[in-house]
XYZ file of C-alpha atoms in Angstrom:
704
model
C 42.286 -3.892 -38.813
C 43.182 -7.254 -37.258
C 40.772 -8.640 -34.677
C 42.321 -8.547 -31.205
C 42.216 -11.798 -29.221
C 42.021 -11.270 -25.445
C 41.978 -14.378 -23.220
C 40.767 -14.381 -19.609
C 42.514 -16.809 -17.293
C 42.631 -17.218 -13.528
C 41.963 -19.506 -10.602
C 38.537 -21.161 -10.150
C 36.053 -18.875 -8.357
C 38.151 -15.765 -9.034
C 35.273 -14.012 -10.794
C 36.729 -14.552 -14.254
C 33.466 -15.638 -15.894
C 31.629 -12.746 -14.246
C 34.087 -10.373 -15.886
C 33.599 -12.184 -19.193
C 29.834 -11.848 -18.915
C 30.084 -8.157 -18.107
C 32.473 -7.336 -20.906
C 30.662 -9.407 -23.512
C 27.144 -8.865 -22.201
C 26.918 -12.651 -22.114
C 25.007 -15.030 -19.902
C 27.430 -17.825 -19.219
C 26.842 -19.744 -15.996
C 28.550 -18.401 -12.898
C 28.460 -19.606 -9.327
C 30.134 -19.177 -5.979
C 31.977 -22.480 -6.240
C 35.062 -23.555 -8.267
C 35.210 -24.619 -11.886
C 31.942 -23.383 -13.291
C 33.722 -22.887 -16.671
C 35.113 -26.174 -18.049
C 35.926 -25.361 -21.694
C 37.095 -22.194 -23.573
C 34.243 -19.908 -24.690
C 34.656 -17.153 -27.267
C 32.533 -14.092 -28.016
C 33.171 -11.176 -30.347
C 32.810 -7.663 -28.826
C 33.656 -4.129 -29.939
C 35.549 -1.592 -27.846
C 36.398 1.928 -29.019
C 35.874 0.816 -32.626
C 38.164 -2.233 -32.365
C 36.894 -5.787 -32.837
C 37.918 -8.011 -29.937
C 37.569 -11.795 -29.670
C 37.065 -12.324 -25.904
C 37.915 -15.818 -24.656
C 36.911 -17.203 -21.279
C 39.325 -20.018 -20.408
C 38.512 -22.604 -17.726
C 39.491 -21.782 -14.147
C 42.921 -23.297 -13.394
C 45.473 -23.218 -10.576
C 48.484 -23.848 -12.794
C 49.585 -24.651 -16.329
C 50.766 -28.143 -15.489
C 48.090 -29.939 -17.581
C 47.149 -32.334 -14.770
C 43.452 -31.722 -15.517
C 41.501 -31.296 -18.796
C 40.876 -27.607 -17.815
C 44.594 -26.923 -17.264
C 45.465 -28.537 -20.544
C 42.763 -26.613 -22.363
C 43.939 -23.333 -20.822
C 47.616 -23.971 -21.464
C 47.127 -25.214 -25.031
C 45.054 -22.117 -25.878
C 47.676 -19.683 -24.584
C 50.634 -21.676 -26.018
C 49.287 -22.563 -29.433
C 46.622 -19.860 -30.191
C 48.894 -17.146 -28.709
C 46.279 -14.490 -27.860
C 47.355 -10.910 -28.275
C 46.648 -10.176 -24.622
C 46.055 -12.366 -21.532
C 44.031 -10.904 -18.719
C 45.139 -12.711 -15.550
C 42.198 -12.449 -13.074
C 43.433 -12.575 -9.501
C 41.411 -12.924 -6.310
C 42.688 -9.882 -4.369
C 41.930 -11.553 -1.064
C 43.913 -14.754 -1.990
C 46.988 -13.487 -3.800
C 49.238 -16.134 -2.217
C 47.393 -18.774 -4.140
C 46.369 -16.757 -7.236
C 49.909 -15.621 -8.121
C 51.201 -19.184 -8.648
C 49.464 -19.213 -12.010
C 50.856 -15.767 -12.650
C 54.453 -16.999 -12.236
C 53.835 -19.559 -15.008
C 52.284 -16.937 -17.265
C 55.396 -14.806 -16.692
C 57.483 -17.820 -17.832
C 55.397 -18.241 -20.963
C 56.165 -14.587 -21.883
C 52.680 -13.709 -22.990
C 51.535 -9.994 -22.870
C 49.537 -9.693 -19.629
C 47.173 -7.458 -17.714
C 46.590 -8.326 -14.074
C 43.033 -7.772 -12.800
C 42.934 -7.558 -8.987
C 39.316 -8.685 -8.824
C 37.026 -8.626 -5.752
C 39.127 -5.690 -4.470
C 36.228 -4.606 -2.266
C 36.326 -7.928 -0.386
C 40.073 -7.559 0.134
C 39.569 -4.087 1.663
C 36.968 -5.501 4.028
C 39.429 -8.174 5.101
C 41.902 -5.403 6.005
C 44.166 -6.005 2.945
C 45.798 -3.100 1.176
C 47.857 -3.592 -2.022
C 50.436 -1.314 -3.609
C 49.390 -1.657 -7.236
C 52.151 0.659 -8.475
C 54.779 -1.684 -7.008
C 53.008 -4.702 -8.525
C 53.160 -3.243 -12.041
C 56.988 -3.291 -12.044
C 57.201 -6.630 -10.214
C 54.730 -8.456 -12.509
C 55.823 -6.813 -15.785
C 52.379 -5.654 -16.850
C 49.464 -3.340 -15.986
C 47.663 -3.993 -12.689
C 44.017 -2.853 -12.491
C 41.711 -3.048 -9.479
C 38.301 -4.518 -10.444
C 35.010 -5.438 -8.814
C 33.226 -7.406 -11.521
C 29.840 -7.381 -9.844
C 29.718 -3.553 -9.915
C 31.611 -3.108 -13.240
C 34.384 -1.258 -11.423
C 37.585 -1.237 -13.437
C 36.250 -3.313 -16.350
C 36.370 -0.481 -18.879
C 40.018 0.115 -17.981
C 40.776 -3.590 -18.617
C 39.774 -3.242 -22.275
C 41.558 0.105 -22.585
C 44.741 -1.508 -21.237
C 44.308 -4.434 -23.702
C 44.175 -1.984 -26.650
C 47.179 -0.141 -25.328
C 49.293 -3.294 -24.948
C 48.342 -4.485 -28.424
C 49.278 -1.157 -29.943
C 52.743 -1.521 -31.616
C 53.528 2.090 -30.681
C 53.285 1.284 -26.960
C 56.709 0.610 -25.386
C 56.753 -2.867 -23.823
C 56.837 -3.287 -20.051
C 60.219 -4.287 -18.674
C 60.591 -8.057 -18.710
C 60.514 -9.938 -15.403
C 61.427 -13.467 -14.608
C 61.119 -15.975 -11.774
C 64.550 -16.885 -10.506
C 65.547 -20.375 -9.459
C 68.434 -22.137 -7.768
C 71.687 -21.502 -9.668
C 72.135 -25.211 -10.529
C 68.554 -25.404 -11.782
C 69.106 -22.252 -13.864
C 72.176 -23.887 -15.391
C 70.178 -26.960 -16.251
C 67.454 -24.817 -17.792
C 69.986 -23.047 -19.942
C 71.560 -26.272 -21.187
C 68.159 -27.715 -22.175
C 67.090 -24.443 -23.698
C 70.177 -24.365 -25.864
C 69.448 -27.891 -27.151
C 65.838 -26.878 -27.885
C 67.028 -23.877 -29.853
C 69.245 -26.232 -31.976
C 66.288 -28.554 -32.617
C 63.735 -25.769 -33.343
C 65.764 -23.040 -35.125
C 63.829 -19.858 -35.882
C 60.657 -21.366 -34.400
C 60.736 -20.006 -30.863
C 61.771 -16.876 -29.042
C 64.272 -17.129 -26.187
C 61.419 -16.897 -23.654
C 59.393 -19.639 -25.348
C 62.352 -22.017 -25.477
C 63.063 -21.277 -21.796
C 59.437 -22.098 -20.929
C 59.664 -25.379 -22.871
C 62.888 -26.232 -21.044
C 61.248 -25.621 -17.677
C 58.249 -27.797 -18.565
C 60.566 -30.621 -19.723
C 62.601 -30.434 -16.530
C 59.369 -30.409 -14.478
C 58.618 -33.778 -16.083
C 55.431 -32.590 -17.828
C 54.163 -35.791 -19.447
C 52.392 -34.106 -22.356
C 55.355 -31.920 -23.289
C 57.719 -34.939 -23.011
C 55.412 -36.865 -25.379
C 55.334 -34.021 -27.877
C 59.122 -33.804 -27.931
C 59.420 -37.621 -27.975
C 60.844 -37.647 -31.499
C 63.915 -35.812 -30.217
C 65.504 -38.733 -28.323
C 68.711 -36.912 -27.509
C 66.727 -34.083 -25.912
C 64.648 -36.474 -23.839
C 67.823 -38.301 -22.702
C 69.430 -35.031 -21.765
C 66.369 -33.962 -19.751
C 66.323 -37.294 -17.937
C 69.997 -36.938 -17.091
C 69.599 -33.346 -15.877
C 66.637 -34.345 -13.651
C 68.522 -37.309 -12.228
C 71.692 -35.307 -11.559
C 69.791 -32.476 -9.859
C 67.991 -34.907 -7.531
C 71.267 -36.585 -6.642
C 72.969 -33.299 -5.786
C 70.093 -31.545 -4.064
C 68.077 -34.382 -2.557
C 64.901 -33.015 -4.059
C 63.217 -33.253 -7.408
C 63.194 -30.578 -10.087
C 59.412 -30.251 -9.603
C 59.812 -29.285 -5.930
C 62.686 -26.917 -6.759
C 60.526 -25.115 -9.354
C 57.613 -24.899 -6.937
C 59.872 -23.526 -4.177
C 61.281 -20.918 -6.555
C 57.790 -19.758 -7.551
C 56.529 -19.579 -3.992
C 59.679 -17.700 -3.031
C 58.951 -15.198 -5.794
C 55.357 -14.768 -4.586
C 56.408 -14.429 -0.943
C 58.923 -11.692 -1.739
C 56.495 -9.877 -3.974
C 53.769 -9.828 -1.402
C 56.129 -8.731 1.336
C 56.838 -5.664 -0.807
C 53.352 -4.882 -2.077
C 50.776 -6.144 0.404
C 49.805 -5.018 3.880
C 47.415 -7.019 6.048
C 45.743 -5.498 9.076
C 46.596 -7.226 12.321
C 42.969 -6.982 13.498
C 40.595 -9.632 12.319
C 37.716 -7.788 10.579
C 34.190 -8.301 11.844
C 33.151 -9.863 8.520
C 35.839 -12.558 8.725
C 34.736 -13.327 12.319
C 31.108 -13.589 11.172
C 32.053 -15.999 8.349
C 33.937 -18.163 10.832
C 31.008 -18.275 13.209
C 28.577 -19.146 10.392
C 30.891 -21.942 9.276
C 31.078 -23.213 12.853
C 27.364 -23.852 12.606
C 26.858 -24.887 9.012
C 29.881 -27.170 8.976
C 29.387 -28.495 12.499
C 30.135 -32.197 12.844
C 26.643 -33.089 14.147
C 24.539 -30.113 13.018
C 25.837 -29.691 9.459
C 24.085 -32.597 7.787
C 20.705 -32.079 9.514
C 20.790 -28.408 8.459
C 21.623 -29.454 4.896
C 18.747 -31.936 4.764
C 16.378 -29.407 6.346
C 17.252 -26.760 3.736
C 16.673 -29.301 0.971
C 13.274 -30.219 2.426
C 12.290 -26.529 2.604
C 13.305 -26.110 -0.995
C 11.106 -28.969 -2.301
C 8.149 -28.273 -0.002
C 8.125 -24.606 -1.077
C 8.482 -25.632 -4.689
C 5.222 -27.524 -4.460
C 3.109 -25.474 -2.031
C 4.051 -21.979 -3.196
C 4.152 -23.036 -6.826
C 0.543 -24.238 -6.617
C -0.841 -20.667 -6.761
C 0.694 -19.505 -10.071
C 0.198 -23.004 -11.474
C -3.574 -22.670 -10.958
C -3.510 -19.259 -12.694
C -1.629 -20.644 -15.701
C -3.933 -23.661 -15.814
C -7.015 -21.394 -15.810
C -5.452 -19.381 -18.667
C -4.788 -22.518 -20.708
C -8.347 -23.736 -20.106
C -9.806 -20.306 -21.046
C -7.728 -20.241 -24.257
C -8.818 -23.760 -25.102
C -12.486 -22.915 -24.512
C -12.224 -19.706 -26.533
C -10.644 -21.442 -29.558
C -13.094 -24.333 -29.236
C -15.969 -21.871 -29.489
C -14.789 -19.882 -32.517
C -13.090 -22.529 -34.648
C -15.230 -24.741 -36.919
C -15.011 -28.514 -36.434
C -12.089 -29.771 -38.483
C -8.861 -31.741 -38.208
C -6.960 -28.473 -37.641
C -9.134 -27.620 -34.645
C -8.660 -31.068 -33.211
C -4.899 -30.827 -33.727
C -4.749 -27.401 -32.104
C -6.923 -28.235 -29.078
C -6.211 -31.878 -28.420
C -2.617 -31.954 -29.682
C -0.811 -28.636 -29.324
C -2.692 -27.018 -26.421
C -3.142 -30.258 -24.508
C 0.539 -31.200 -24.720
C 2.165 -27.749 -24.396
C -0.451 -26.500 -21.913
C -0.174 -29.634 -19.811
C 3.560 -29.068 -19.428
C 3.776 -25.281 -19.159
C 1.672 -25.256 -16.002
C 4.736 -26.635 -14.157
C 6.839 -23.594 -15.033
C 6.378 -21.948 -11.604
C 7.672 -25.066 -9.853
C 10.780 -25.110 -12.056
C 11.401 -21.407 -11.439
C 11.097 -21.765 -7.647
C 13.438 -24.757 -7.628
C 16.083 -22.787 -9.511
C 15.586 -19.798 -7.211
C 16.750 -21.963 -4.315
C 19.629 -23.508 -6.286
C 20.758 -20.003 -7.329
C 20.529 -18.849 -3.725
C 22.660 -21.747 -2.488
C 25.176 -21.278 -5.301
C 25.595 -17.512 -4.936
C 25.945 -17.581 -1.120
C 28.649 -20.257 -1.292
C 26.549 -22.932 0.468
C 26.846 -25.480 -2.410
C 30.595 -25.725 -1.886
C 30.008 -26.222 1.866
C 27.496 -28.961 1.114
C 30.228 -30.685 -0.926
C 32.561 -30.291 2.064
C 30.021 -31.710 4.460
C 29.393 -34.747 2.299
C 33.008 -35.292 1.243
C 33.769 -38.032 3.854
C 30.425 -39.625 3.124
C 31.029 -39.537 -0.676
C 34.316 -41.433 -0.236
C 32.390 -44.152 1.578
C 30.313 -44.504 -1.597
C 33.327 -44.681 -3.858
C 32.840 -41.149 -5.162
C 35.230 -38.270 -5.364
C 34.311 -35.319 -3.114
C 34.038 -33.061 -6.176
C 31.284 -35.304 -7.474
C 28.782 -33.388 -5.318
C 28.918 -30.404 -7.709
C 27.811 -32.457 -10.788
C 25.255 -34.302 -8.665
C 23.695 -31.042 -7.478
C 23.806 -29.624 -11.010
C 21.925 -32.784 -12.004
C 18.920 -31.363 -10.195
C 18.776 -28.818 -13.016
C 19.723 -30.874 -16.070
C 21.710 -34.114 -16.277
C 23.454 -33.322 -19.580
C 25.529 -30.269 -18.470
C 25.955 -31.920 -15.037
C 27.764 -34.823 -16.707
C 29.925 -32.338 -18.620
C 30.867 -30.869 -15.238
C 32.475 -34.192 -14.261
C 35.471 -32.906 -16.209
C 36.439 -31.072 -13.022
C 37.292 -34.472 -11.473
C 40.865 -35.336 -12.212
C 40.753 -39.149 -12.000
C 39.219 -41.085 -14.941
C 37.722 -43.740 -12.675
C 35.919 -41.214 -10.457
C 34.842 -39.229 -13.515
C 33.220 -42.266 -15.175
C 31.512 -43.349 -11.945
C 30.048 -39.866 -11.508
C 28.955 -39.724 -15.138
C 27.146 -43.068 -14.703
C 25.297 -42.146 -11.528
C 24.426 -38.503 -12.295
C 21.417 -39.501 -14.562
C 19.734 -40.848 -11.395
C 19.453 -37.333 -9.969
C 15.950 -35.976 -10.323
C 16.402 -33.285 -13.013
C 13.959 -30.435 -13.588
C 12.536 -32.326 -16.568
C 11.341 -35.084 -14.277
C 9.854 -32.590 -11.796
C 6.581 -32.163 -13.769
C 6.111 -35.983 -13.756
C 6.645 -36.097 -9.999
C 4.334 -33.117 -9.442
C 1.654 -34.693 -11.618
C 1.635 -38.048 -9.886
C 2.151 -36.645 -6.369
C -0.788 -34.316 -6.881
C -3.005 -36.975 -8.437
C -2.363 -39.834 -6.058
C -0.884 -38.321 -2.866
C -2.409 -34.835 -2.737
C -2.335 -34.597 1.085
C 1.413 -35.219 1.174
C 2.437 -34.129 -2.282
C 5.452 -31.989 -1.194
C 6.824 -34.790 0.983
C 6.384 -37.287 -1.847
C 8.400 -35.090 -4.248
C 11.034 -34.693 -1.532
C 11.070 -38.472 -1.120
C 11.721 -38.888 -4.835
C 14.693 -36.536 -4.595
C 16.043 -38.468 -1.618
C 15.566 -41.717 -3.516
C 17.490 -40.266 -6.465
C 20.406 -39.488 -4.144
C 20.280 -42.925 -2.476
C 20.160 -44.644 -5.851
C 23.094 -42.628 -7.146
C 25.251 -43.293 -4.060
C 24.272 -46.965 -3.916
C 25.104 -47.441 -7.569
C 28.425 -45.672 -7.015
C 29.335 -48.197 -4.372
C 28.405 -51.054 -6.671
C 30.471 -49.642 -9.577
C 33.441 -48.833 -7.403
C 33.468 -52.376 -5.971
C 32.958 -54.125 -9.309
C 33.381 -52.706 -12.810
C 35.519 -49.687 -11.815
C 37.463 -51.020 -8.831
C 40.609 -49.068 -7.808
C 41.918 -46.811 -5.083
C 39.956 -43.565 -4.511
C 41.691 -40.261 -5.286
C 42.452 -37.608 -2.643
C 40.243 -34.495 -2.550
C 40.684 -30.912 -1.463
C 37.566 -28.720 -1.746
C 38.033 -24.980 -1.852
C 35.527 -23.102 0.372
C 34.630 -19.776 -1.260
C 33.748 -16.817 0.953
C 30.148 -16.197 1.918
C 28.575 -13.595 -0.266
C 25.233 -11.886 -0.253
C 23.623 -12.946 -3.503
C 22.744 -10.066 -5.800
C 19.103 -9.885 -6.964
C 20.366 -9.604 -10.512
C 22.393 -12.834 -10.284
C 19.532 -14.817 -8.757
C 17.012 -13.470 -11.225
C 19.458 -14.274 -14.057
C 19.711 -17.883 -12.925
C 15.948 -18.201 -12.703
C 15.418 -16.578 -16.104
C 18.170 -18.638 -17.715
C 16.528 -21.895 -16.613
C 12.955 -20.702 -17.264
C 14.089 -19.744 -20.800
C 15.514 -23.284 -21.227
C 12.237 -24.745 -20.052
C 10.300 -22.512 -22.504
C 12.674 -23.550 -25.293
C 12.018 -27.271 -24.646
C 8.299 -26.665 -24.455
C 8.436 -24.760 -27.725
C 10.522 -27.390 -29.510
C 10.624 -30.979 -28.162
C 7.262 -30.817 -26.383
C 5.480 -29.104 -29.253
C 6.794 -31.507 -31.875
C 6.230 -34.481 -29.573
C 2.636 -33.425 -28.865
C 1.884 -33.146 -32.619
C 3.459 -36.549 -33.279
C 1.511 -38.178 -30.449
C -1.709 -36.603 -31.708
C -1.030 -37.902 -35.213
C -0.312 -41.416 -33.964
C -3.439 -41.270 -31.823
C -5.775 -39.958 -34.617
C -4.550 -42.167 -37.424
C -5.457 -44.334 -39.268
C -8.817 -42.586 -39.734
C -10.554 -45.633 -41.159
C -11.091 -48.078 -38.309
C -13.243 -51.171 -38.359
C -15.117 -51.154 -35.031
C -16.504 -54.264 -33.353
C -20.001 -52.735 -33.679
C -21.694 -49.735 -35.340
C -21.474 -47.280 -32.426
C -22.749 -44.280 -34.460
C -25.939 -46.197 -35.496
C -26.529 -47.296 -31.943
C -26.053 -43.744 -30.583
C -28.393 -42.352 -33.313
C -31.031 -44.941 -32.413
C -30.741 -44.060 -28.717
C -31.082 -40.357 -29.391
C -34.549 -40.955 -30.829
C -35.755 -42.455 -27.505
C -37.207 -40.303 -24.653
C -34.620 -38.845 -22.264
C -33.986 -40.977 -19.151
C -31.212 -42.010 -16.801
C -31.027 -45.363 -18.498
C -30.594 -43.726 -21.922
C -27.845 -41.381 -20.597
C -25.994 -44.281 -19.016
C -26.155 -46.337 -22.190
C -24.951 -43.356 -24.287
C -22.035 -42.800 -21.928
C -21.086 -46.534 -21.991
C -21.249 -46.682 -25.811
C -19.198 -43.463 -26.168
C -16.513 -44.713 -23.811
C -16.311 -48.086 -25.588
C -16.063 -46.351 -28.996
C -13.254 -44.026 -27.805
C -11.386 -46.828 -26.151
C -11.580 -49.028 -29.260
C -10.523 -46.089 -31.446
C -7.460 -45.431 -29.293
C -6.490 -49.078 -29.177
C -6.647 -49.415 -32.956
C -4.730 -46.164 -33.643
C -1.025 -46.298 -34.449
C -0.307 -45.096 -30.896
C -2.489 -47.768 -29.383
C -0.812 -50.508 -31.493
C 2.650 -49.408 -30.376
C 1.577 -49.159 -26.760
C -0.173 -52.521 -26.791
C 2.897 -54.186 -28.479
C 5.268 -52.939 -25.755
C 2.806 -53.052 -22.829
C 3.545 -56.676 -21.860
C 6.980 -55.493 -20.656
C 5.250 -53.276 -18.029
C 2.225 -55.493 -17.430
C 3.680 -57.017 -14.222
C 3.589 -53.544 -12.680
C 0.024 -52.884 -13.821
C 0.992 -50.128 -16.234
C -1.430 -49.781 -19.152
C -0.629 -49.046 -22.771
C -1.081 -45.296 -22.170
C 1.526 -45.428 -19.475
C 3.710 -47.342 -21.855
C 3.400 -44.648 -24.505
C 4.259 -41.972 -21.931
C 7.351 -43.953 -20.873
C 8.521 -44.401 -24.514
C 8.195 -40.704 -25.332
C 10.169 -39.851 -22.167
C 13.264 -41.378 -23.718
C 13.446 -38.360 -26.056
C 12.934 -35.840 -23.179
C 11.478 -36.446 -19.741
C 9.069 -33.510 -20.070
C 7.363 -35.431 -22.870
C 5.910 -37.876 -20.304
C 3.453 -35.275 -18.970
C 2.762 -33.933 -22.452
C 1.919 -37.479 -23.607
C -0.520 -37.979 -20.760
C -2.084 -34.589 -21.506
C -2.647 -35.519 -25.151
C -3.838 -39.052 -24.344
C -6.386 -37.836 -21.769
C -7.442 -34.669 -23.543
C -10.534 -36.481 -24.785
C -11.800 -36.928 -21.221
C -13.990 -33.850 -21.515
C -15.783 -34.524 -18.226
C -12.565 -34.674 -16.181
C -11.640 -31.654 -14.048
C -8.045 -31.865 -15.103
C -5.165 -34.122 -15.937
C -4.580 -35.074 -12.338
C -8.161 -36.224 -11.806
C -8.075 -37.988 -15.186
C -5.181 -40.248 -14.281
C -5.986 -40.582 -10.555
C -8.341 -43.476 -11.243
C -6.073 -45.430 -13.505
C -3.731 -46.866 -10.814
C -3.705 -47.715 -7.174
C -1.264 -45.789 -4.892
C 1.383 -48.557 -5.032
C 1.338 -48.610 -8.839
C 1.497 -44.843 -8.930
C 4.484 -44.860 -6.579
C 6.083 -47.539 -8.729
C 5.549 -45.412 -11.814
C 7.174 -42.430 -10.133
C 10.204 -44.568 -9.244
C 10.365 -45.966 -12.756
C 10.163 -42.482 -14.329
C 12.906 -41.302 -11.939
C 15.415 -44.054 -12.738
C 14.819 -45.437 -16.219
C 16.775 -44.607 -19.381
C 18.584 -41.244 -19.528
C 17.175 -38.864 -22.148
C 18.959 -38.617 -25.558
C 20.875 -35.458 -24.570
C 22.222 -37.144 -21.430
C 23.193 -40.291 -23.387
C 25.190 -38.054 -25.736
C 26.905 -36.399 -22.747
C 27.829 -39.792 -21.204
C 29.361 -40.828 -24.590
C 31.487 -37.663 -24.718
C 32.740 -37.792 -21.157
C 33.233 -41.578 -20.798
C 34.760 -41.730 -24.279
C 33.099 -45.041 -25.195
C 29.740 -46.415 -26.334
C 30.445 -49.309 -24.024
C 29.647 -47.131 -20.994
C 26.522 -45.747 -22.731
C 25.268 -49.312 -23.253
C 26.103 -50.129 -19.644
C 24.243 -47.038 -18.374
C 21.153 -47.768 -20.458
C 20.981 -51.439 -19.456
C 21.687 -50.837 -15.793
C 19.188 -47.978 -15.364
C 16.429 -49.781 -17.251
C 16.957 -53.006 -15.305
C 17.127 -51.189 -11.962
C 13.998 -49.115 -12.648
C 11.966 -52.165 -13.819
C 13.065 -54.314 -10.833
C 12.349 -51.660 -8.217
C 8.944 -50.835 -9.734
C 8.030 -54.559 -9.708
C 9.135 -54.892 -6.050
C 7.073 -51.833 -5.016
C 3.916 -53.088 -6.772
C 4.192 -56.542 -5.156
C 4.837 -55.024 -1.718
C 1.802 -52.878 -2.256
C -0.307 -56.019 -2.850
C 0.866 -57.382 0.449
C 0.612 -54.189 2.546
C -2.378 -52.343 1.084
């Protein structure tokens, strides 16, 4: 039996992806802010013995192809022609949601209408006559609450019923327009039928005529080979404007809103009393979006997030660290001395164990981000900073990718697709890598704990503030120089406040913790083994003196403090010389002059180089490089004596700003569409990081 294709479409923040996740048992990202889904996603499911390809289309407001999401959604429905389209509607915002529905009606696709978040609509005092809607929309209407699974089973049942050839079709409905506009549509439709005989149904050719008369650039380009058709469309548009003193686009929009208004007058009743919940939301917004209080509250919440990440995370971090140390001691006791033992203890366990101890901090950080996302506060943060963002040459919507950058820069750059203008999109793509992603968090935690233990939380918070300042400052520079043009207007939708479900928050935490585990088990593991190999080879090294003979001679002497001190000095000199003559030492020493003005040693250089692959590798590299310091109490104490505070701060700034990781570089290439911008991003970030680190070190010499 043929696989059924069911596509989910709807406005941003309508709960469409939540329905997709519930139906497909998937774990795609959701959030209480618009445009979490930015590209179609497909998953195969089975319902009542029938194979169904479920497709989650990006959230869109219309099918006008003004944004990449709208084009992706429209192209999928128009060219792939799914068997059924589930139109997800926000029951509390039907005036806005139904605009997309009117365009789906014009496309003539088989539809099911899901009145999602029906519980919220009831609490707002809204009641909807679904029976009346069925006849007016020309397809089944089902009340759903995606978060509680209400109505979801019936959605799939309805999809099977519509796809069944034995089911009688619903009566066709249409959106009526001004009589002169209808006449123009009919004339263009007739010409399309002549040019595409047997290719389109009457409804499809009518839709194409409407899009041409609306002046849809992409459709006009596609039909560009039919010059007579394009000339006729131009003449019809011009004539209509002359006679009606308004464009065809406005006339189509007026017709659609008229259809929606009439439909809602028939099918919707709104209570005259303002529900308590709506009043509460308004009062909360009065405080959180207050002109003077809003930004201090936002900064305060951010500070609480980072301080808690460090202080609360210290307890489980200590437990994990004790476990890693115990495992290392146990394996060291039972394994015979060999290269395998050395690789396992000083390569794998040192690198992986040195990174995994920061898992609690990553989980706590994502707990707060999930909390802000699910409650709707992230969108309000974007609203608060919108005016400020324009001052920095950024689009208001840039805040969403920038906040996502706290998690991972690569998907955050992909989220810039939600920004309509190419200039704003490229600027946001170029500055997003400056946001302190979770991969950099272990580096900040390590150095803050090692060099600024009394104010570690505040130091990490300062790094996050610096990442924002750098991103915004760079945005100003780019918008005034390499990407100068007029800023685009911005309207940010404010989603309703919602109590976050424990399941959703835990899912976000688990999703990101799993991603951290995946990196530790892949990039960090491989990187640790490679670093160990480069550090241990070549095995045959010509030392400047015979350390083993000197140590053997010393061991024959009576025990004394002088003998112990000499043994310690000789051992340290032997280990240092071995490291310097290893492959790793040679690479570090060759590149070290670049960082010598900041006082970074060759070990720091190696850590910086490995961080280009993935930022987590910086900590893993330090762990492997210092694993031979048996007397040290831990990695923090091992590195705490290698730099002064100014150099340590300079290193944190450098690690925060220098080259994006490989995954982020790939994302910039995809979104900017040119290697030129990748080269610009690499050169700019490296030059900025190096210059700032040098300034900090020199200021430290003056002030400390």
